[in-house]
């Protein structure tokens, strides 16, 4: 029992130290109140939601430990650790275990509050997103085109095709997401071409639908 309590104390200490660093950064950068809140919310959410954050310890680095495992065993461990998250992302259903393990290891958890833009029209496309909780809306200008439900993904068009965002996405409720950087996405598509084919097909269909929507206006 004492060893378990000691482990929890170490984890809590590591989390507190991380947030102390975040707060020091906010003070040094003299961030405005609203921006400061967004930065704190980001890190608090990340530490609370990431399964691996519970494994923070002064004795080892969980990512380094996982990297030492063979690819098959590493995949099994990651699939078990993140099984609840995986169940919330329909896109991962039916994919080979190694792909699922690779992509979830690259995820970055994010949270956006109602009214926040998750990505803005006309900005560089550097990430795609998986909506784990909440609702978001796709906007062309100020016009709401589509409401995204939990389990949806978006942002892949710009990442795959390059260029700027063709639409903006705004949180309609508090939204919990997992972000995948364009760089990591392209690495995965090179390693798993069948997944790339699926994403590219969906991206083409969405671009086609977008063009029809614009013509109808």
Coordinates of C-alpha atoms in Angstrom, one line a residue:
X1 CA 0.0 0.0 0.0
X2 CA 2.8 2.4 0.9
X3 CA 4.5 1.8 -2.5
X4 CA 1.1 2.6 -4.3
X5 CA 0.7 5.8 -2.3
X6 CA 4.3 6.8 -3.0
X7 CA 3.7 6.3 -6.8
X8 CA 0.6 8.5 -6.7
X9 CA 2.5 11.2 -4.8
X10 CA 5.2 11.1 -7.4
X11 CA 2.6 11.4 -10.2
X12 CA 0.8 14.3 -8.5
X13 CA 4.1 16.0 -7.9
X14 CA 5.1 15.7 -11.6
X15 CA 1.7 17.1 -12.7
X16 CA 2.0 20.1 -10.2
X17 CA 5.6 20.8 -11.5
X18 CA 4.3 20.8 -15.1
X19 CA 1.6 23.3 -14.3
X20 CA 4.1 25.4 -12.4
X21 CA 6.2 25.6 -15.5
X22 CA 3.1 26.5 -17.6
X23 CA 2.1 29.3 -15.1
X24 CA 5.7 30.6 -15.1
X25 CA 5.6 30.7 -18.9
X26 CA 2.3 32.6 -18.9
X27 CA 3.7 35.2 -16.5
X28 CA 7.0 35.6 -18.4
X29 CA 5.2 35.9 -21.8
X30 CA 2.6 38.3 -20.2
X31 CA -0.2 36.6 -21.9
X32 CA -3.6 38.3 -21.7
X33 CA -6.3 36.8 -19.4
X34 CA -8.3 34.9 -22.0
X35 CA -5.2 33.5 -23.8
X36 CA -3.7 32.5 -20.5
X37 CA -6.9 30.6 -19.6
X38 CA -6.8 28.7 -23.0
X39 CA -3.2 27.7 -22.4
X40 CA -3.9 26.5 -18.8
X41 CA -7.0 24.6 -20.1
X42 CA -5.0 22.9 -22.8
X43 CA -2.4 21.5 -20.4
X44 CA -4.9 20.7 -17.6
X45 CA -7.0 18.8 -20.2
X46 CA -4.0 17.0 -21.6
X47 CA -2.7 15.9 -18.2
X48 CA -6.2 14.8 -17.1
X49 CA -7.2 12.9 -20.3
X50 CA -3.9 11.3 -21.4
X51 CA -3.8 7.7 -20.1
X52 CA 0.0 7.9 -20.1
X53 CA -0.1 11.0 -17.8
X54 CA -1.1 8.6 -15.0
X55 CA 2.2 6.8 -15.5
X56 CA 4.3 9.9 -14.9
X57 CA 7.1 8.9 -12.5
X58 CA 10.4 10.2 -11.4
X59 CA 11.8 6.7 -12.0
X60 CA 11.1 6.2 -15.7
X61 CA 9.7 7.8 -18.9
X62 CA 6.8 5.7 -20.1
X63 CA 7.3 6.7 -23.8
X64 CA 10.9 5.6 -23.6
X65 CA 9.8 2.3 -22.0
X66 CA 7.2 1.7 -24.7
X67 CA 9.8 2.4 -27.4
X68 CA 12.0 -0.3 -26.1
X69 CA 9.3 -3.0 -26.6
X70 CA 9.0 -5.0 -29.8
X71 CA 6.5 -3.5 -32.2
X72 CA 3.9 -6.2 -31.6
X73 CA 4.0 -6.0 -27.8
X74 CA 4.1 -2.2 -27.9
X75 CA 0.9 -2.2 -30.0
X76 CA -0.8 -4.6 -27.6
X77 CA 0.1 -2.4 -24.6
X78 CA -1.0 0.8 -26.4
X79 CA -4.3 -0.8 -27.6
X80 CA -5.1 -1.8 -24.0
X81 CA -4.1 1.5 -22.4
X82 CA -6.1 3.6 -24.8
X83 CA -9.0 1.2 -25.4
X84 CA -11.6 3.7 -24.2
X85 CA -10.4 6.4 -26.6
X86 CA -10.2 4.0 -29.5
X87 CA -13.8 3.0 -29.0
X88 CA -14.8 6.6 -29.5
X89 CA -13.2 6.9 -32.9
X90 CA -15.1 4.9 -35.6
X91 CA -12.4 5.7 -38.2
X92 CA -10.1 3.2 -36.3
X93 CA -12.5 0.3 -36.6
X94 CA -11.2 -2.5 -38.8
X95 CA -7.7 -1.0 -39.1
X96 CA -4.7 -3.2 -38.4
X97 CA -3.6 -3.1 -34.8
X98 CA -0.1 -1.6 -35.6
X99 CA -1.7 1.3 -37.4
X100 CA -4.0 2.0 -34.5
X101 CA -1.1 1.9 -32.0
X102 CA 1.0 4.2 -34.2
X103 CA -1.7 6.8 -34.7
X104 CA -2.8 7.0 -31.0
X105 CA 0.8 7.4 -30.0
X106 CA 0.9 10.5 -32.2
X107 CA -2.4 12.0 -30.9
X108 CA -2.4 15.3 -29.0
X109 CA -5.5 15.8 -26.8
X110 CA -7.1 19.2 -27.1
X111 CA -10.1 21.0 -25.7
X112 CA -12.1 23.9 -27.2
X113 CA -15.0 25.8 -25.5
X114 CA -18.3 26.8 -27.1
X115 CA -17.7 29.5 -29.7
X116 CA -13.9 28.8 -30.1
X117 CA -12.6 28.2 -33.6
X118 CA -10.8 24.9 -33.8
X119 CA -9.4 25.9 -37.1
X120 CA -10.0 29.0 -39.2
X121 CA -10.8 29.3 -42.8
X122 CA -7.9 30.6 -44.8
X123 CA -5.2 29.4 -42.4
X124 CA -2.5 26.9 -43.1
X125 CA -3.6 23.3 -42.7
X126 CA -1.2 21.7 -40.2
X127 CA -3.4 19.3 -38.3
X128 CA -6.4 17.0 -38.7
X129 CA -8.8 16.3 -35.8
X130 CA -10.9 13.5 -34.4
X131 CA -13.9 14.8 -32.4
X132 CA -14.2 12.6 -29.3
X133 CA -16.8 14.6 -27.4
X134 CA -19.1 17.5 -28.2
X135 CA -20.4 19.1 -31.4
X136 CA -18.7 21.3 -33.9
X137 CA -19.8 23.2 -37.0
X138 CA -18.2 23.6 -40.4
X139 CA -18.5 27.2 -41.6
X140 CA -18.0 28.9 -45.0
X141 CA -17.6 32.5 -43.8
X142 CA -20.4 33.0 -41.4
X143 CA -22.7 30.3 -42.8
X144 CA -23.0 27.0 -40.9
X145 CA -22.9 24.2 -43.5
X146 CA -22.5 21.0 -41.5
X147 CA -22.8 20.0 -37.8
X148 CA -20.1 17.4 -36.8
X149 CA -21.1 14.9 -34.2
X150 CA -18.9 12.8 -31.8
X151 CA -16.8 10.3 -33.7
X152 CA -16.3 12.6 -36.7
X153 CA -13.0 13.6 -38.2
X154 CA -12.0 16.7 -40.2
X155 CA -9.1 18.8 -41.4
X156 CA -7.6 16.0 -43.5
X157 CA -8.3 17.8 -46.8
X158 CA -5.8 20.6 -46.3
X159 CA -3.3 18.2 -44.8
X160 CA -3.5 15.8 -47.7
X161 CA -3.9 18.2 -50.6
X162 CA -1.8 21.0 -49.2
X163 CA -2.6 24.7 -49.0
X164 CA -5.0 26.6 -46.7
X165 CA -8.2 25.7 -45.0
X166 CA -11.2 25.8 -47.3
X167 CA -13.6 26.2 -44.3
X168 CA -13.5 27.0 -40.6
X169 CA -14.6 24.7 -37.8
X170 CA -16.1 26.1 -34.6
X171 CA -17.0 24.4 -31.4
X172 CA -20.8 24.4 -30.9
X173 CA -20.4 22.9 -27.4
X174 CA -17.3 22.1 -25.3
X175 CA -15.3 19.8 -27.6
X176 CA -12.7 17.2 -26.7
X177 CA -10.5 16.3 -29.7
X178 CA -7.4 14.4 -30.6
X179 CA -5.1 16.2 -33.1
X180 CA -2.8 14.6 -35.6
X181 CA -0.1 16.8 -37.1
X182 CA 0.3 17.0 -40.9
X183 CA 3.8 15.7 -40.6
X184 CA 2.7 12.6 -38.6
X185 CA -0.3 12.1 -40.9
X186 CA 2.0 12.0 -44.0
X187 CA 4.3 9.5 -42.2
X188 CA 1.4 7.2 -41.5
X189 CA 0.0 7.4 -45.0
X190 CA 3.4 6.4 -46.4
X191 CA 3.6 3.5 -44.0
X192 CA -0.1 2.4 -44.5
X193 CA -1.1 3.2 -48.1
X194 CA -4.5 1.5 -47.8
X195 CA -5.4 4.0 -45.1
X196 CA -4.1 6.8 -47.3
X197 CA -6.3 5.6 -50.1
X198 CA -9.4 5.7 -47.8
X199 CA -8.6 9.3 -46.5
X200 CA -7.9 10.6 -50.0
X201 CA -11.2 9.1 -51.3
X202 CA -13.1 10.8 -48.5
X203 CA -11.2 14.0 -49.0
X204 CA -12.1 14.1 -52.8
X205 CA -15.8 13.4 -51.9
X206 CA -15.8 16.3 -49.4
X207 CA -14.1 18.6 -51.9
X208 CA -16.7 17.7 -54.5
X209 CA -19.6 18.3 -52.0
X210 CA -18.0 21.6 -51.0
X211 CA -17.9 22.8 -54.6
X212 CA -21.6 21.9 -55.1
X213 CA -22.5 23.8 -52.0
X214 CA -20.7 26.9 -53.2
X215 CA -22.4 26.6 -56.6
X216 CA -25.8 26.4 -54.9
X217 CA -25.1 29.7 -53.2

